Amino acid sequence: KNQVEQSPQSLIILEGKNCTLQCNYTVSPFSNLRWYKQDTGRGPVSLTIMTFSENTKSNGRYTATLDADTKQSSLHITASQLSDSASYICVVSAGNNAGNMLTFGGGTRLMVKP
Amino acid sequence: EAQVTQNPRYLITVTGKKLTVTCSQNMNHEYMSWYRQDPGLGLRQIYYSMNVEVTDKGDVPEGYKVSRKEKRNFPLILESPSPNQTSLYFCASSWDRNTEAFFGQGTRLTVV
């Protein structure tokens, strides 16, 4: 069964600090891995998409890494801001012909305090 | 502005009263899907559509219907809502199943 596990479930950091969120997956065959940011009560917004051949991808202060061998990804947030407070969701896409091939992680809830 | 629009944003209804949540996208995307999000369960796919007149079940389709008569619209229909369908619903669209998905703002549904 395809699964995506995220850790930690929640995290509190001080403004200006860095943090790293983890995502482990068992999805086969692998197509791509996505990180989304979701503000409370709003729709998820895409941060990055990485395919098998990509090891790292940045979007401003967000940097995602992918290790396809160990089936792990991380999202690193640099110099956190109060607006980074949100849930971060890891989503892995399976490389089959089915249309319903997305497996969602449970998310990491990040709170940035002043 | 590229966007996915859902309506209504909030809805309280009674058990058994048919309702429709609309979803429209202005990006000419072929792939559209519906999700529900519940505490502790994350996002789960209800139905998806790979193109006009092509729809299929996701992980939790029971109690829902969809239609895709035109590319931009993908309504979610609850023929006889029940309290266990109380949830936060999201519509999403993308060029295809492998590209970035754009999500709507969500519809918070309460069935009493």
PDB file of N, CA and C in Angstrom, chain A residues 31-32 34 36 38 41-47 49 89 93-102 104-106, chain B residues 9 31 35 37 42-45 48 50 57-59 88 90 96-106 108:
ATOM      1  N   SER A  31       6.678   8.803  -9.424  1.00  0.00           N
ATOM      2  CA  SER A  31       6.665   9.759 -10.533  1.00  0.00           C
ATOM      3  C   SER A  31       7.233  11.103 -10.087  1.00  0.00           C
ATOM      4  N   ASN A  32       6.619  11.709  -9.091  1.00  0.00           N
ATOM      5  CA  ASN A  32       7.154  12.973  -8.580  1.00  0.00           C
ATOM      6  C   ASN A  32       6.710  13.184  -7.142  1.00  0.00           C
ATOM      7  N   ARG A  34       5.789  16.308  -4.296  1.00  0.00           N
ATOM      8  CA  ARG A  34       5.384  17.718  -4.213  1.00  0.00           C
ATOM      9  C   ARG A  34       5.302  18.136  -2.757  1.00  0.00           C
ATOM     10  N   TYR A  36       3.405  21.123  -0.492  1.00  0.00           N
ATOM     11  CA  TYR A  36       2.393  22.168  -0.490  1.00  0.00           C
ATOM     12  C   TYR A  36       2.390  22.877   0.861  1.00  0.00           C
ATOM     13  N   GLN A  38      -0.235  24.944   3.317  1.00  0.00           N
ATOM     14  CA  GLN A  38      -1.657  25.189   3.499  1.00  0.00           C
ATOM     15  C   GLN A  38      -1.886  26.056   4.727  1.00  0.00           C
ATOM     16  N   GLY A  41      -7.604  26.742   6.960  1.00  0.00           N
ATOM     17  CA  GLY A  41      -8.877  27.001   6.312  1.00  0.00           C
ATOM     18  C   GLY A  41      -8.792  27.395   4.854  1.00  0.00           C
ATOM     19  N   ARG A  42      -7.620  27.325   4.270  1.00  0.00           N
ATOM     20  CA  ARG A  42      -7.442  27.702   2.868  1.00  0.00           C
ATOM     21  C   ARG A  42      -6.917  26.527   2.054  1.00  0.00           C
ATOM     22  N   GLY A  43      -6.962  26.670   0.738  1.00  0.00           N
ATOM     23  CA  GLY A  43      -6.477  25.608  -0.122  1.00  0.00           C
ATOM     24  C   GLY A  43      -4.963  25.518  -0.134  1.00  0.00           C
ATOM     25  N   PRO A  44      -4.427  24.298  -0.316  1.00  0.00           N
ATOM     26  CA  PRO A  44      -2.965  24.141  -0.416  1.00  0.00           C
ATOM     27  C   PRO A  44      -2.400  24.900  -1.610  1.00  0.00           C
ATOM     28  N   VAL A  45      -1.186  25.383  -1.437  1.00  0.00           N
ATOM     29  CA  VAL A  45      -0.481  26.099  -2.499  1.00  0.00           C
ATOM     30  C   VAL A  45       0.830  25.380  -2.763  1.00  0.00           C
ATOM     31  N   SER A  46       1.108  25.116  -4.027  1.00  0.00           N
ATOM     32  CA  SER A  46       2.292  24.365  -4.389  1.00  0.00           C
ATOM     33  C   SER A  46       3.575  25.147  -4.098  1.00  0.00           C
ATOM     34  N   LEU A  47       4.557  24.456  -3.491  1.00  0.00           N
ATOM     35  CA  LEU A  47       5.877  25.040  -3.259  1.00  0.00           C
ATOM     36  C   LEU A  47       6.893  24.500  -4.272  1.00  0.00           C
ATOM     37  N   ILE A  49       7.817  20.859  -7.017  1.00  0.00           N
ATOM     38  CA  ILE A  49       7.586  19.519  -7.559  1.00  0.00           C
ATOM     39  C   ILE A  49       8.944  18.989  -7.988  1.00  0.00           C
ATOM     40  N   ILE A  89       2.424  19.981   3.499  1.00  0.00           N
ATOM     41  CA  ILE A  89       1.958  18.667   3.094  1.00  0.00           C
ATOM     42  C   ILE A  89       2.872  18.107   2.007  1.00  0.00           C
ATOM     43  N   SER A  93       3.386  11.305  -6.122  1.00  0.00           N
ATOM     44  CA  SER A  93       2.619  10.867  -7.283  1.00  0.00           C
ATOM     45  C   SER A  93       3.188   9.552  -7.809  1.00  0.00           C
ATOM     46  N   ALA A  94       2.285   8.596  -8.022  1.00  0.00           N
ATOM     47  CA  ALA A  94       2.704   7.297  -8.566  1.00  0.00           C
ATOM     48  C   ALA A  94       2.755   7.366 -10.076  1.00  0.00           C
ATOM     49  N   GLY A  95       3.663   6.651 -10.653  1.00  0.00           N
ATOM     50  CA  GLY A  95       3.864   6.695 -12.096  1.00  0.00           C
ATOM     51  C   GLY A  95       3.133   5.600 -12.837  1.00  0.00           C
ATOM     52  N   ASN A  96       1.839   5.455 -12.539  1.00  0.00           N
ATOM     53  CA  ASN A  96       1.058   4.476 -13.290  1.00  0.00           C
ATOM     54  C   ASN A  96       0.057   5.210 -14.150  1.00  0.00           C
ATOM     55  N   ASN A  97      -0.817   4.518 -14.782  1.00  0.00           N
ATOM     56  CA  ASN A  97      -1.760   5.155 -15.698  1.00  0.00           C
ATOM     57  C   ASN A  97      -3.052   5.591 -15.020  1.00  0.00           C
ATOM     58  N   ALA A  98      -3.175   5.291 -13.748  1.00  0.00           N
ATOM     59  CA  ALA A  98      -4.407   5.665 -13.057  1.00  0.00           C
ATOM     60  C   ALA A  98      -4.424   7.161 -12.822  1.00  0.00           C
ATOM     61  N   GLY A  99      -5.608   7.721 -12.770  1.00  0.00           N
ATOM     62  CA  GLY A  99      -5.716   9.150 -12.508  1.00  0.00           C
ATOM     63  C   GLY A  99      -5.636   9.491 -11.038  1.00  0.00           C
ATOM     64  N   ASN A 100      -5.953   8.521 -10.176  1.00  0.00           N
ATOM     65  CA  ASN A 100      -5.948   8.801  -8.741  1.00  0.00           C
ATOM     66  C   ASN A 100      -4.663   8.331  -8.112  1.00  0.00           C
ATOM     67  N   MET A 101      -3.522   8.865  -8.562  1.00  0.00           N
ATOM     68  CA  MET A 101      -2.249   8.302  -8.151  1.00  0.00           C
ATOM     69  C   MET A 101      -1.547   9.125  -7.069  1.00  0.00           C
ATOM     70  N   LEU A 102      -2.234  10.142  -6.481  1.00  0.00           N
ATOM     71  CA  LEU A 102      -1.613  10.975  -5.462  1.00  0.00           C
ATOM     72  C   LEU A 102      -1.806  10.371  -4.078  1.00  0.00           C
ATOM     73  N   PHE A 104      -1.184  11.433  -0.137  1.00  0.00           N
ATOM     74  CA  PHE A 104      -0.934  12.607   0.695  1.00  0.00           C
ATOM     75  C   PHE A 104      -0.372  12.208   2.048  1.00  0.00           C
ATOM     76  N   GLY A 105       0.589  12.965   2.513  1.00  0.00           N
ATOM     77  CA  GLY A 105       1.033  12.834   3.886  1.00  0.00           C
ATOM     78  C   GLY A 105       0.075  13.570   4.807  1.00  0.00           C
ATOM     79  N   GLY A 106       0.210  13.311   6.102  1.00  0.00           N
ATOM     80  CA  GLY A 106      -0.685  13.929   7.062  1.00  0.00           C
ATOM     81  C   GLY A 106      -0.348  15.380   7.384  1.00  0.00           C
TER      82      GLY A 106
ATOM     83  N   ARG B   9     -18.568  28.902  -0.042  1.00  0.00           N
ATOM     84  CA  ARG B   9     -17.426  28.719   0.862  1.00  0.00           C
ATOM     85  C   ARG B   9     -17.858  28.022   2.152  1.00  0.00           C
ATOM     86  N   TYR B  31      -7.218  18.184 -16.130  1.00  0.00           N
ATOM     87  CA  TYR B  31      -7.393  17.324 -14.963  1.00  0.00           C
ATOM     88  C   TYR B  31      -8.012  18.119 -13.812  1.00  0.00           C
ATOM     89  N   TYR B  35     -11.415  16.729  -3.256  1.00  0.00           N
ATOM     90  CA  TYR B  35     -10.844  16.149  -2.053  1.00  0.00           C
ATOM     91  C   TYR B  35     -11.682  16.569  -0.851  1.00  0.00           C
ATOM     92  N   GLN B  37     -11.058  16.975   3.433  1.00  0.00           N
ATOM     93  CA  GLN B  37      -9.994  17.037   4.428  1.00  0.00           C
ATOM     94  C   GLN B  37     -10.620  16.996   5.808  1.00  0.00           C
ATOM     95  N   GLY B  42      -5.979  13.931   6.883  1.00  0.00           N
ATOM     96  CA  GLY B  42      -5.355  14.566   5.732  1.00  0.00           C
ATOM     97  C   GLY B  42      -6.314  14.692   4.567  1.00  0.00           C
ATOM     98  N   LEU B  43      -5.781  14.944   3.398  1.00  0.00           N
ATOM     99  CA  LEU B  43      -6.571  15.098   2.181  1.00  0.00           C
ATOM    100  C   LEU B  43      -6.819  13.738   1.534  1.00  0.00           C
ATOM    101  N   ARG B  44      -8.060  13.489   1.176  1.00  0.00           N
ATOM    102  CA  ARG B  44      -8.404  12.234   0.501  1.00  0.00           C
ATOM    103  C   ARG B  44      -9.196  12.550  -0.755  1.00  0.00           C
ATOM    104  N   GLN B  45      -8.847  11.868  -1.826  1.00  0.00           N
ATOM    105  CA  GLN B  45      -9.482  12.160  -3.110  1.00  0.00           C
ATOM    106  C   GLN B  45     -10.842  11.490  -3.213  1.00  0.00           C
ATOM    107  N   TYR B  48     -12.107  12.204  -9.574  1.00  0.00           N
ATOM    108  CA  TYR B  48     -11.257  12.971 -10.455  1.00  0.00           C
ATOM    109  C   TYR B  48     -11.773  12.867 -11.884  1.00  0.00           C
ATOM    110  N   MET B  50     -10.147  13.280 -15.896  1.00  0.00           N
ATOM    111  CA  MET B  50      -8.975  13.497 -16.731  1.00  0.00           C
ATOM    112  C   MET B  50      -9.304  14.326 -17.960  1.00  0.00           C
ATOM    113  N   LYS B  57     -13.619   7.268  -9.888  1.00  0.00           N
ATOM    114  CA  LYS B  57     -13.639   7.311  -8.439  1.00  0.00           C
ATOM    115  C   LYS B  57     -12.235   7.463  -7.868  1.00  0.00           C
ATOM    116  N   GLY B  58     -12.171   8.214  -6.782  1.00  0.00           N
ATOM    117  CA  GLY B  58     -10.938   8.310  -6.018  1.00  0.00           C
ATOM    118  C   GLY B  58     -10.972   7.331  -4.863  1.00  0.00           C
ATOM    119  N   ASP B  59     -10.428   7.746  -3.732  1.00  0.00           N
ATOM    120  CA  ASP B  59     -10.336   6.848  -2.582  1.00  0.00           C
ATOM    121  C   ASP B  59     -11.616   6.755  -1.755  1.00  0.00           C
ATOM    122  N   LEU B  88     -14.257  19.561   5.178  1.00  0.00           N
ATOM    123  CA  LEU B  88     -13.746  20.665   4.371  1.00  0.00           C
ATOM    124  C   LEU B  88     -13.399  20.094   2.999  1.00  0.00           C
ATOM    125  N   PHE B  90     -12.142  20.447  -1.052  1.00  0.00           N
ATOM    126  CA  PHE B  90     -11.315  21.217  -1.975  1.00  0.00           C
ATOM    127  C   PHE B  90     -11.437  20.661  -3.388  1.00  0.00           C
ATOM    128  N   ASP B  96      -2.298  18.120 -16.248  1.00  0.00           N
ATOM    129  CA  ASP B  96      -2.507  16.681 -16.286  1.00  0.00           C
ATOM    130  C   ASP B  96      -2.201  16.132 -14.906  1.00  0.00           C
ATOM    131  N   ARG B  97      -2.220  14.831 -14.768  1.00  0.00           N
ATOM    132  CA  ARG B  97      -2.090  14.230 -13.436  1.00  0.00           C
ATOM    133  C   ARG B  97      -0.689  14.368 -12.860  1.00  0.00           C
ATOM    134  N   ASN B  98       0.281  14.777 -13.677  1.00  0.00           N
ATOM    135  CA  ASN B  98       1.657  14.856 -13.189  1.00  0.00           C
ATOM    136  C   ASN B  98       2.152  16.271 -12.920  1.00  0.00           C
ATOM    137  N   THR B  99       1.337  17.246 -13.170  1.00  0.00           N
ATOM    138  CA  THR B  99       1.786  18.624 -13.009  1.00  0.00           C
ATOM    139  C   THR B  99       1.181  19.279 -11.772  1.00  0.00           C
ATOM    140  N   GLU B 100       1.667  20.443 -11.480  1.00  0.00           N
ATOM    141  CA  GLU B 100       1.260  21.183 -10.285  1.00  0.00           C
ATOM    142  C   GLU B 100      -0.248  21.352 -10.230  1.00  0.00           C
ATOM    143  N   ALA B 101      -0.820  21.090  -9.087  1.00  0.00           N
ATOM    144  CA  ALA B 101      -2.259  21.238  -8.907  1.00  0.00           C
ATOM    145  C   ALA B 101      -2.569  22.568  -8.229  1.00  0.00           C
ATOM    146  N   PHE B 102      -3.576  23.240  -8.732  1.00  0.00           N
ATOM    147  CA  PHE B 102      -4.060  24.479  -8.136  1.00  0.00           C
ATOM    148  C   PHE B 102      -5.355  24.162  -7.387  1.00  0.00           C
ATOM    149  N   PHE B 103      -5.401  24.567  -6.138  1.00  0.00           N
ATOM    150  CA  PHE B 103      -6.549  24.266  -5.292  1.00  0.00           C
ATOM    151  C   PHE B 103      -7.462  25.478  -5.139  1.00  0.00           C
ATOM    152  N   GLY B 104      -8.735  25.193  -4.996  1.00  0.00           N
ATOM    153  CA  GLY B 104      -9.690  26.231  -4.643  1.00  0.00           C
ATOM    154  C   GLY B 104      -9.561  26.597  -3.176  1.00  0.00           C
ATOM    155  N   GLN B 105     -10.373  27.543  -2.743  1.00  0.00           N
ATOM    156  CA  GLN B 105     -10.277  28.051  -1.373  1.00  0.00           C
ATOM    157  C   GLN B 105     -10.991  27.164  -0.356  1.00  0.00           C
ATOM    158  N   GLY B 106     -11.718  26.196  -0.836  1.00  0.00           N
ATOM    159  CA  GLY B 106     -12.358  25.268   0.090  1.00  0.00           C
ATOM    160  C   GLY B 106     -13.818  25.590   0.354  1.00  0.00           C
ATOM    161  N   ARG B 108     -16.528  24.637   3.388  1.00  0.00           N
ATOM    162  CA  ARG B 108     -16.745  23.972   4.675  1.00  0.00           C
ATOM    163  C   ARG B 108     -18.202  23.581   4.771  1.00  0.00           C
TER     164      ARG B 108
END
